[in-house]
mmCIF file of C-alpha atoms in Angstrom:
data_model
loop_
_atom_site.group_PDB
_atom_site.id
_atom_site.type_symbol
_atom_site.label_atom_id
_atom_site.label_comp_id
_atom_site.label_asym_id
_atom_site.label_seq_id
_atom_site.Cartn_x
_atom_site.Cartn_y
_atom_site.Cartn_z
ATOM 1 C CA MET A 1 -1.254 176.112 -52.988
ATOM 2 C CA ARG A 2 -3.521 176.763 -56.276
ATOM 3 C CA LEU A 3 -0.849 174.903 -58.311
ATOM 4 C CA ARG A 4 -1.004 171.855 -55.775
ATOM 5 C CA SER A 5 -4.527 171.718 -56.054
ATOM 6 C CA ALA A 6 -4.545 171.848 -59.753
ATOM 7 C CA PHE A 7 -2.450 169.189 -60.114
ATOM 8 C CA LEU A 8 -3.998 167.142 -57.323
ATOM 9 C CA PHE A 9 -7.566 167.524 -59.314
ATOM 10 C CA THR A 10 -5.852 166.789 -62.601
ATOM 11 C CA GLY A 11 -4.316 163.400 -61.067
ATOM 12 C CA LEU A 12 -7.489 162.443 -59.694
ATOM 13 C CA GLY A 13 -9.428 163.416 -62.930
ATOM 14 C CA ALA A 14 -6.644 161.062 -64.579
ATOM 15 C CA LEU A 15 -7.326 158.364 -62.455
ATOM 16 C CA ALA A 16 -11.024 158.318 -62.620
ATOM 17 C CA PHE A 17 -10.517 158.511 -66.462
ATOM 18 C CA SER A 18 -8.528 155.250 -66.089
ATOM 19 C CA VAL A 19 -10.762 153.575 -63.864
ATOM 20 C CA ALA A 20 -13.347 154.259 -66.316
ATOM 21 C CA ALA A 21 -11.661 153.374 -69.184
ATOM 22 C CA PHE A 22 -10.619 149.988 -67.526
ATOM 23 C CA ALA A 23 -14.258 149.402 -67.050
ATOM 24 C CA GLN A 24 -15.363 150.185 -70.353
ATOM 25 C CA GLY A 25 -13.369 147.237 -71.814
ATOM 26 C CA ASP A 26 -14.722 144.659 -69.590
ATOM 27 C CA PRO A 27 -18.494 144.088 -70.175
ATOM 28 C CA ILE A 28 -18.826 141.749 -67.090
ATOM 29 C CA GLN A 29 -17.495 144.673 -64.857
ATOM 30 C CA GLN A 30 -19.397 147.122 -66.437
ATOM 31 C CA ARG A 31 -22.848 145.191 -65.942
ATOM 32 C CA GLN A 32 -21.702 143.980 -62.813
ATOM 33 C CA GLU A 33 -21.369 147.732 -61.406
ATOM 34 C CA ALA A 34 -24.773 148.516 -62.974
ATOM 35 C CA MET A 35 -26.127 146.145 -60.801
ATOM 36 C CA LYS A 36 -24.228 147.252 -57.688
ATOM 37 C CA ALA A 37 -25.697 150.607 -58.603
ATOM 38 C CA ILE A 38 -29.096 149.379 -59.089
ATOM 39 C CA GLY A 39 -29.099 147.060 -55.708
ATOM 40 C CA GLY A 40 -27.675 149.876 -53.689
ATOM 41 C CA SER A 41 -30.190 152.371 -55.030
ATOM 42 C CA MET A 42 -33.034 149.736 -54.193
ATOM 43 C CA LYS A 43 -31.711 149.348 -50.658
ATOM 44 C CA THR A 44 -32.163 152.915 -50.048
ATOM 45 C CA LEU A 45 -35.536 153.064 -51.391
ATOM 46 C CA GLY A 46 -36.893 150.158 -50.114
ATOM 47 C CA GLU A 47 -35.433 151.236 -46.239
ATOM 48 C CA MET A 48 -36.931 154.410 -46.678
ATOM 49 C CA ALA A 49 -40.395 152.701 -47.910
ATOM 50 C CA LYS A 50 -40.264 150.043 -44.932
ATOM 51 C CA GLY A 51 -39.404 153.046 -42.388
ATOM 52 C CA VAL A 52 -35.954 152.116 -41.569
ATOM 53 C CA LYS A 53 -34.380 154.878 -42.446
ATOM 54 C CA PRO A 54 -36.388 158.644 -42.836
ATOM 55 C CA TYR A 55 -38.142 159.767 -46.288
ATOM 56 C CA ASP A 56 -35.895 161.595 -47.841
ATOM 57 C CA GLY A 57 -37.569 163.279 -51.396
ATOM 58 C CA SER A 58 -34.304 164.364 -52.762
ATOM 59 C CA ALA A 59 -32.269 161.037 -51.988
ATOM 60 C CA ALA A 60 -35.214 159.174 -53.173
ATOM 61 C CA GLU A 61 -34.883 161.103 -56.887
ATOM 62 C CA ALA A 62 -31.596 160.136 -56.680
ATOM 63 C CA ALA A 63 -31.809 156.585 -56.280
ATOM 64 C CA MET A 64 -34.585 156.675 -58.739
ATOM 65 C CA GLY A 65 -32.083 158.567 -61.136
ATOM 66 C CA ARG A 66 -29.484 156.161 -60.546
ATOM 67 C CA ILE A 67 -31.505 153.132 -61.519
ATOM 68 C CA HIS A 68 -33.076 154.975 -64.424
ATOM 69 C CA GLU A 69 -29.358 155.813 -65.470
ATOM 70 C CA SER A 70 -28.085 152.536 -64.966
ATOM 71 C CA ILE A 71 -30.530 150.172 -66.568
ATOM 72 C CA ALA A 72 -29.983 152.280 -69.603
ATOM 73 C CA GLY A 73 -28.096 150.481 -72.302
ATOM 74 C CA PHE A 74 -27.754 147.397 -69.940
ATOM 75 C CA THR A 75 -28.567 144.622 -72.327
ATOM 76 C CA ASP A 76 -25.582 145.884 -74.539
ATOM 77 C CA LEU A 77 -23.368 144.656 -71.499
ATOM 78 C CA PHE A 78 -24.180 141.022 -72.747
ATOM 79 C CA PRO A 79 -22.549 140.624 -75.916
ATOM 80 C CA GLU A 80 -21.630 136.762 -77.062
ATOM 81 C CA GLY A 81 -18.526 135.378 -75.484
ATOM 82 C CA THR A 82 -19.016 137.080 -72.115
ATOM 83 C CA GLU A 83 -21.443 134.432 -71.035
ATOM 84 C CA MET A 84 -18.674 132.619 -69.029
ATOM 85 C CA GLY A 85 -15.396 134.175 -67.096
ATOM 86 C CA GLY A 86 -15.463 136.360 -64.061
ATOM 87 C CA ASP A 87 -17.897 135.908 -60.966
ATOM 88 C CA THR A 88 -20.897 136.341 -62.950
ATOM 89 C CA GLU A 89 -24.717 135.530 -61.705
ATOM 90 C CA ALA A 90 -25.658 136.055 -65.351
ATOM 91 C CA SER A 91 -27.441 133.063 -66.465
ATOM 92 C CA PRO A 92 -27.204 131.541 -69.906
ATOM 93 C CA ALA A 93 -30.603 131.991 -70.773
ATOM 94 C CA ILE A 94 -29.780 135.879 -71.680
ATOM 95 C CA TRP A 95 -28.010 134.631 -74.391
ATOM 96 C CA GLU A 96 -30.415 131.858 -75.322
ATOM 97 C CA LYS A 97 -33.765 134.436 -74.975
ATOM 98 C CA PRO A 98 -32.023 138.003 -76.094
ATOM 99 C CA GLU A 99 -35.533 139.187 -76.515
ATOM 100 C CA GLU A 100 -37.169 138.397 -73.342
ATOM 101 C CA PHE A 101 -34.114 139.534 -71.567
ATOM 102 C CA LYS A 102 -34.419 142.786 -73.170
ATOM 103 C CA ALA A 103 -38.048 143.209 -72.579
ATOM 104 C CA ASP A 104 -37.678 142.768 -69.110
ATOM 105 C CA ALA A 105 -34.981 145.161 -68.803
ATOM 106 C CA ASP A 106 -37.174 147.489 -70.282
ATOM 107 C CA ALA A 107 -39.545 147.236 -68.074
ATOM 108 C CA LEU A 108 -37.278 148.365 -65.418
ATOM 109 C CA ALA A 109 -36.214 151.141 -67.411
ATOM 110 C CA ALA A 110 -40.228 152.103 -67.618
ATOM 111 C CA ALA A 111 -41.147 151.751 -64.220
ATOM 112 C CA ALA A 112 -38.055 153.849 -62.935
ATOM 113 C CA ALA A 113 -38.799 156.687 -65.552
ATOM 114 C CA ALA A 114 -42.355 156.644 -64.448
ATOM 115 C CA ALA A 115 -41.621 156.751 -60.851
ATOM 116 C CA LEU A 116 -38.429 159.181 -60.974
ATOM 117 C CA PRO A 117 -40.622 162.633 -61.329
ATOM 118 C CA GLU A 118 -42.736 161.223 -58.766
ATOM 119 C CA VAL A 119 -40.691 159.365 -55.635
ATOM 120 C CA GLY A 120 -39.774 162.999 -54.474
ATOM 121 C CA LYS A 121 -43.369 163.880 -53.824
ATOM 122 C CA GLY A 122 -43.841 162.020 -50.333
ATOM 123 C CA LEU A 123 -43.368 158.693 -48.646
ATOM 124 C CA ASP A 124 -46.627 157.263 -50.069
ATOM 125 C CA VAL A 125 -45.784 157.920 -53.380
ATOM 126 C CA LEU A 126 -42.460 156.346 -52.928
ATOM 127 C CA ARG A 127 -44.196 153.126 -51.512
ATOM 128 C CA ALA A 128 -46.625 152.822 -54.491
ATOM 129 C CA SER A 129 -43.496 153.235 -56.884
ATOM 130 C CA MET A 130 -41.894 150.324 -55.150
ATOM 131 C CA GLY A 131 -44.127 147.952 -56.545
ATOM 132 C CA SER A 132 -43.547 147.983 -60.172
ATOM 133 C CA VAL A 133 -39.889 148.926 -59.975
ATOM 134 C CA GLY A 134 -39.107 146.034 -57.575
ATOM 135 C CA GLY A 135 -41.479 143.850 -59.697
ATOM 136 C CA ALA A 136 -39.459 144.360 -62.558
ATOM 137 C CA CYS A 137 -36.466 143.629 -60.713
ATOM 138 C CA LYS A 138 -37.748 140.326 -59.112
ATOM 139 C CA ASP A 139 -39.090 139.315 -62.610
ATOM 140 C CA CYS A 140 -35.846 139.769 -64.378
ATOM 141 C CA HIS A 141 -34.139 137.986 -61.638
ATOM 142 C CA GLN A 142 -36.304 135.148 -61.838
ATOM 143 C CA SER A 143 -35.421 134.560 -65.223
ATOM 144 C CA PHE A 144 -32.081 135.790 -65.927
ATOM 145 C CA ARG A 145 -30.068 135.518 -62.708
ATOM 146 C CA ILE A 146 -28.203 132.600 -61.019
ATOM 147 C CA LYS A 147 -27.953 133.253 -57.466
ATOM 148 C CA LYS A 148 -24.684 132.000 -55.886
ATOM 149 C CA ASN A 149 -24.225 130.561 -52.601
#
């Protein structure tokens, strides 16, 4: 039984590595996965902040941690030549104004870093953090995202 488990875990590990390696070769897919992680985490935090879901400090910390982790290095996922292709909502402004794009991403990173040690301390703290984190998301999306219908 142990041998079978070892093979199962080895196989699952190899599969996970293959998926990760594939994603590493495709910056469009990588940035979409990062945005999905950030969006899912914002949904979790927003639902807690609005009272749709009960507040859970550990879940709030985990969600904010995913945002902080996902935004790190995010702007590196927009190299020249990835403006087109895939099902992307990336605006051409990303490549036209890379410094502004980086500043917006850095603003989210800073807001998430400041909120990370705090969001687990209570619902009121989470709600206060959502303004800066959500505002950073909104600012970047207004300038650098093309919303598809």
